[in-house]
């Protein structure tokens, strides 16, 4: 039975297949590819310790990882995920938790009872009204996470200039640097392809 799948830093396309029958899988690393689609259910993968899909084009939400109590390293950064961060209170073995550079919204989880020593919430649209959650995230992730959350650009315009298309928007003041992801499509409503990240969030961009 499959216990590890390490296919990082290739140019694989397509989606992540169902992992339901791979109950002994403990290490999945398909980072830095060209994968699309959504994250499959992980409820039967209770032996999973490492889950790394960073730097792909994965969409949809982060599935429940409540039953994945063996998880030590979780990295879904640099994708196009939306929705909220699921509960991680049962994931007491977590050492790293990276969800940065997606389109996540809602409240951040409370990291206080966890032994996380690395990770990032940066460059999403997350928030919290809890000073306890805010302080724990800043300390355990070693970042001012709230200063990096993205506000959607306003007054976006696209102007053709020769073979270039110049995309611009109103300046936004940030307390931390960051970038937008630029997507394009030849059809209204998609499907969309990732072009590249902008240099900054308060400037125009040439495609």
Short mmCIF file of C-alpha atoms in Angstrom, two decimals:
data_model
loop_
_atom_site.label_atom_id
_atom_site.label_comp_id
_atom_site.label_asym_id
_atom_site.label_seq_id
_atom_site.Cartn_x
_atom_site.Cartn_y
_atom_site.Cartn_z
CA UNK A 1 0.00 0.00 0.00
CA UNK A 2 1.08 3.57 -0.74
CA UNK A 3 2.68 5.34 2.23
CA UNK A 4 4.44 8.23 0.52
CA UNK A 5 4.02 10.23 -2.69
CA UNK A 6 6.73 12.82 -3.42
CA UNK A 7 6.23 14.52 -6.80
CA UNK A 8 7.23 18.11 -6.08
CA UNK A 9 8.88 20.56 -8.49
CA UNK A 10 7.62 19.12 -11.77
CA UNK A 11 5.12 20.38 -14.34
CA UNK A 12 2.30 17.97 -13.60
CA UNK A 13 -1.18 19.10 -14.60
CA UNK A 14 -4.64 17.81 -13.74
CA UNK A 15 -6.12 17.38 -10.28
CA UNK A 16 -5.17 15.53 -7.10
CA UNK A 17 -6.88 12.11 -7.27
CA UNK A 18 -9.05 10.67 -4.55
CA UNK A 19 -6.98 9.46 -1.60
CA UNK A 20 -9.81 7.62 0.16
CA UNK A 21 -8.33 4.13 -0.22
CA UNK A 22 -4.78 5.19 0.70
CA UNK A 23 -5.34 4.82 4.41
CA UNK A 24 -1.63 4.32 5.19
CA UNK A 25 -0.48 7.43 3.33
CA UNK A 26 1.72 9.50 5.64
CA UNK A 27 3.52 11.88 3.26
CA UNK A 28 2.03 13.69 0.26
CA UNK A 29 4.15 16.35 -1.45
CA UNK A 30 2.98 17.57 -4.86
CA UNK A 31 4.15 21.15 -4.39
CA UNK A 32 5.41 23.40 -7.20
CA UNK A 33 3.45 21.85 -10.05
CA UNK A 34 0.59 23.06 -12.26
CA UNK A 35 -2.21 21.19 -10.53
CA UNK A 36 -5.81 22.41 -10.59
CA UNK A 37 -9.08 21.24 -9.08
CA UNK A 38 -9.84 20.96 -5.39
CA UNK A 39 -8.30 19.23 -2.37
CA UNK A 40 -9.83 15.74 -1.99
CA UNK A 41 -11.30 14.53 1.27
CA UNK A 42 -8.65 13.55 3.82
CA UNK A 43 -10.97 11.98 6.39
CA UNK A 44 -9.70 8.41 5.83
CA UNK A 45 -6.02 9.42 5.76
CA UNK A 46 -5.56 9.29 9.51
CA UNK A 47 -1.87 8.35 9.19
CA UNK A 48 -1.10 11.50 7.19
CA UNK A 49 1.76 13.47 8.76
CA UNK A 50 2.91 15.69 5.88
CA UNK A 51 0.55 17.36 3.41
CA UNK A 52 2.22 19.80 1.01
CA UNK A 53 0.48 21.15 -2.10
CA UNK A 54 1.96 24.65 -2.11
CA UNK A 55 2.53 26.60 -5.33
CA UNK A 56 -0.17 25.12 -7.56
CA UNK A 57 -3.51 26.43 -8.85
CA UNK A 58 -5.76 24.52 -6.45
CA UNK A 59 -9.21 26.03 -5.90
CA UNK A 60 -12.12 25.40 -3.54
CA UNK A 61 -11.90 25.21 0.23
CA UNK A 62 -9.62 23.47 2.73
CA UNK A 63 -11.37 20.25 3.78
CA UNK A 64 -11.79 19.16 7.36
CA UNK A 65 -8.59 17.86 8.93
CA UNK A 66 -10.12 17.13 12.34
CA UNK A 67 -9.46 13.38 12.01
CA UNK A 68 -5.89 13.89 10.78
CA UNK A 69 -4.41 13.99 14.26
CA UNK A 70 -1.03 12.71 13.04
CA UNK A 71 -0.44 15.84 10.94
CA UNK A 72 2.84 17.58 11.70
CA UNK A 73 3.31 19.71 8.57
CA UNK A 74 0.45 21.25 6.55
CA UNK A 75 1.18 23.53 3.60
CA UNK A 76 -1.46 24.73 1.12
CA UNK A 77 0.13 28.14 0.47
CA UNK A 78 0.33 29.89 -2.90
CA UNK A 79 -2.88 28.50 -4.39
CA UNK A 80 -6.32 29.98 -5.07
CA UNK A 81 -8.19 28.53 -2.11
CA UNK A 82 -11.27 30.26 -0.72
CA UNK A 83 -13.52 29.85 2.28
CA UNK A 84 -12.43 29.69 5.89
CA UNK A 85 -9.68 27.82 7.73
CA UNK A 86 -11.17 24.65 9.25
CA UNK A 87 -10.83 23.80 12.92
CA UNK A 88 -7.35 22.59 13.89
CA UNK A 89 -7.92 22.22 17.64
CA UNK A 90 -7.55 18.42 17.40
CA UNK A 91 -4.31 18.66 15.42
CA UNK A 92 -2.08 18.83 18.47
CA UNK A 93 0.94 17.41 16.60
CA UNK A 94 1.09 20.29 14.13
CA UNK A 95 4.52 21.89 13.92
CA UNK A 96 4.01 23.97 10.75
CA UNK A 97 0.83 25.37 9.23
CA UNK A 98 1.09 27.40 6.02
CA UNK A 99 -2.07 28.77 4.36
CA UNK A 100 -0.60 32.05 3.05
CA UNK A 101 -1.22 33.62 -0.35
CA UNK A 102 -4.71 32.32 -1.02
CA UNK A 103 -8.15 33.93 -0.93
CA UNK A 104 -9.19 32.71 2.52
CA UNK A 105 -11.74 34.64 4.56
CA UNK A 106 -13.27 34.54 8.02
CA UNK A 107 -11.84 34.14 11.50
CA UNK A 108 -8.39 32.71 12.17
CA UNK A 109 -8.05 29.60 14.35
CA UNK A 110 -6.77 29.82 17.90
CA UNK A 111 -3.16 28.61 17.95
CA UNK A 112 -2.82 28.99 21.73
CA UNK A 113 -3.10 25.26 22.63
CA UNK A 114 -0.91 24.13 19.72
CA UNK A 115 2.87 23.72 19.54
CA UNK A 116 3.20 25.30 16.09
CA UNK A 117 6.65 26.76 15.49
CA UNK A 118 6.28 27.85 11.86
CA UNK A 119 3.63 28.85 9.39
CA UNK A 120 1.84 31.81 7.87
CA UNK A 121 -1.63 33.34 7.47
CA UNK A 122 -0.25 36.15 5.28
CA UNK A 123 -1.87 37.60 2.17
CA UNK A 124 -5.43 36.37 2.53
CA UNK A 125 -8.56 38.21 3.67
CA UNK A 126 -8.63 36.82 7.20
CA UNK A 127 -9.57 38.65 10.39
CA UNK A 128 -10.31 38.16 14.07
CA UNK A 129 -11.99 40.06 16.89
CA UNK A 130 -10.12 37.99 19.48
CA UNK A 131 -7.01 39.55 20.98
CA UNK A 132 -6.00 36.07 22.19
CA UNK A 133 -6.08 34.62 18.67
CA UNK A 134 -4.29 37.66 17.28
CA UNK A 135 -1.49 37.49 19.83
CA UNK A 136 -1.04 33.72 19.47
CA UNK A 137 -0.84 33.95 15.68
CA UNK A 138 1.70 36.79 15.78
CA UNK A 139 3.88 34.92 18.26
CA UNK A 140 3.74 31.38 16.89
CA UNK A 141 3.88 32.34 13.22
CA UNK A 142 6.44 35.08 13.88
CA UNK A 143 4.61 37.55 11.64
CA UNK A 144 2.27 40.51 11.87
CA UNK A 145 -0.32 38.48 9.99
CA UNK A 146 -3.13 41.07 10.07
CA UNK A 147 -0.98 43.69 8.32
CA UNK A 148 -0.73 41.50 5.24
CA UNK A 149 -4.40 40.76 4.61
CA UNK A 150 -5.53 41.80 1.15
CA UNK A 151 -8.30 44.27 0.40
CA UNK A 152 -9.82 43.75 -3.02
CA UNK A 153 -8.67 46.45 -5.49
CA UNK A 154 -11.18 49.07 -6.63
CA UNK A 155 -11.66 50.93 -9.91
CA UNK A 156 -9.77 48.27 -11.86
CA UNK A 157 -9.16 49.18 -15.51
CA UNK A 158 -7.48 47.33 -18.37
CA UNK A 159 -6.02 49.33 -21.26
CA UNK A 160 -4.38 47.94 -24.38
CA UNK A 161 -1.04 49.43 -25.34
CA UNK A 162 0.42 47.76 -28.42
CA UNK A 163 0.79 44.08 -27.53
CA UNK A 164 0.51 44.80 -23.79
CA UNK A 165 -2.51 45.14 -21.54
CA UNK A 166 -1.99 47.55 -18.66
CA UNK A 167 -4.10 46.74 -15.60
CA UNK A 168 -4.38 49.46 -12.97
CA UNK A 169 -6.39 50.23 -9.84
CA UNK A 170 -6.70 52.78 -7.04
CA UNK A 171 -3.75 52.87 -4.65
CA UNK A 172 -4.25 51.05 -1.36
CA UNK A 173 -2.26 51.81 1.77
CA UNK A 174 -0.69 48.76 3.44
CA UNK A 175 1.50 48.33 6.47
CA UNK A 176 3.19 45.35 4.85
CA UNK A 177 4.28 44.49 1.34
CA UNK A 178 2.48 41.90 -0.72
CA UNK A 179 1.21 41.08 -4.16
CA UNK A 180 -1.94 40.33 -6.11
CA UNK A 181 -2.34 37.30 -8.34
CA UNK A 182 -3.35 38.17 -11.91
CA UNK A 183 -5.63 35.80 -13.82
CA UNK A 184 -6.73 35.98 -17.45
CA UNK A 185 -9.25 34.32 -19.74
CA UNK A 186 -10.27 34.63 -23.37
CA UNK A 187 -13.87 33.88 -22.36
CA UNK A 188 -16.12 35.85 -20.03
CA UNK A 189 -16.58 33.91 -16.80
CA UNK A 190 -13.47 31.76 -17.31
CA UNK A 191 -11.84 29.35 -17.07
CA UNK A 192 -8.98 31.51 -15.80
CA UNK A 193 -5.24 30.96 -15.98
CA UNK A 194 -2.73 32.37 -13.53
CA UNK A 195 -0.38 34.80 -15.27
CA UNK A 196 1.86 36.02 -12.48
CA UNK A 197 1.93 38.03 -9.30
CA UNK A 198 2.16 41.82 -9.38
CA UNK A 199 5.18 43.65 -8.04
CA UNK A 200 3.11 45.40 -5.37
CA UNK A 201 -0.51 45.85 -4.36
CA UNK A 202 -0.52 49.61 -4.81
CA UNK A 203 0.55 49.85 -8.43
CA UNK A 204 -0.48 49.00 -11.96
CA UNK A 205 0.65 45.92 -13.80
CA UNK A 206 1.58 45.21 -17.42
CA UNK A 207 0.66 41.84 -18.93
#
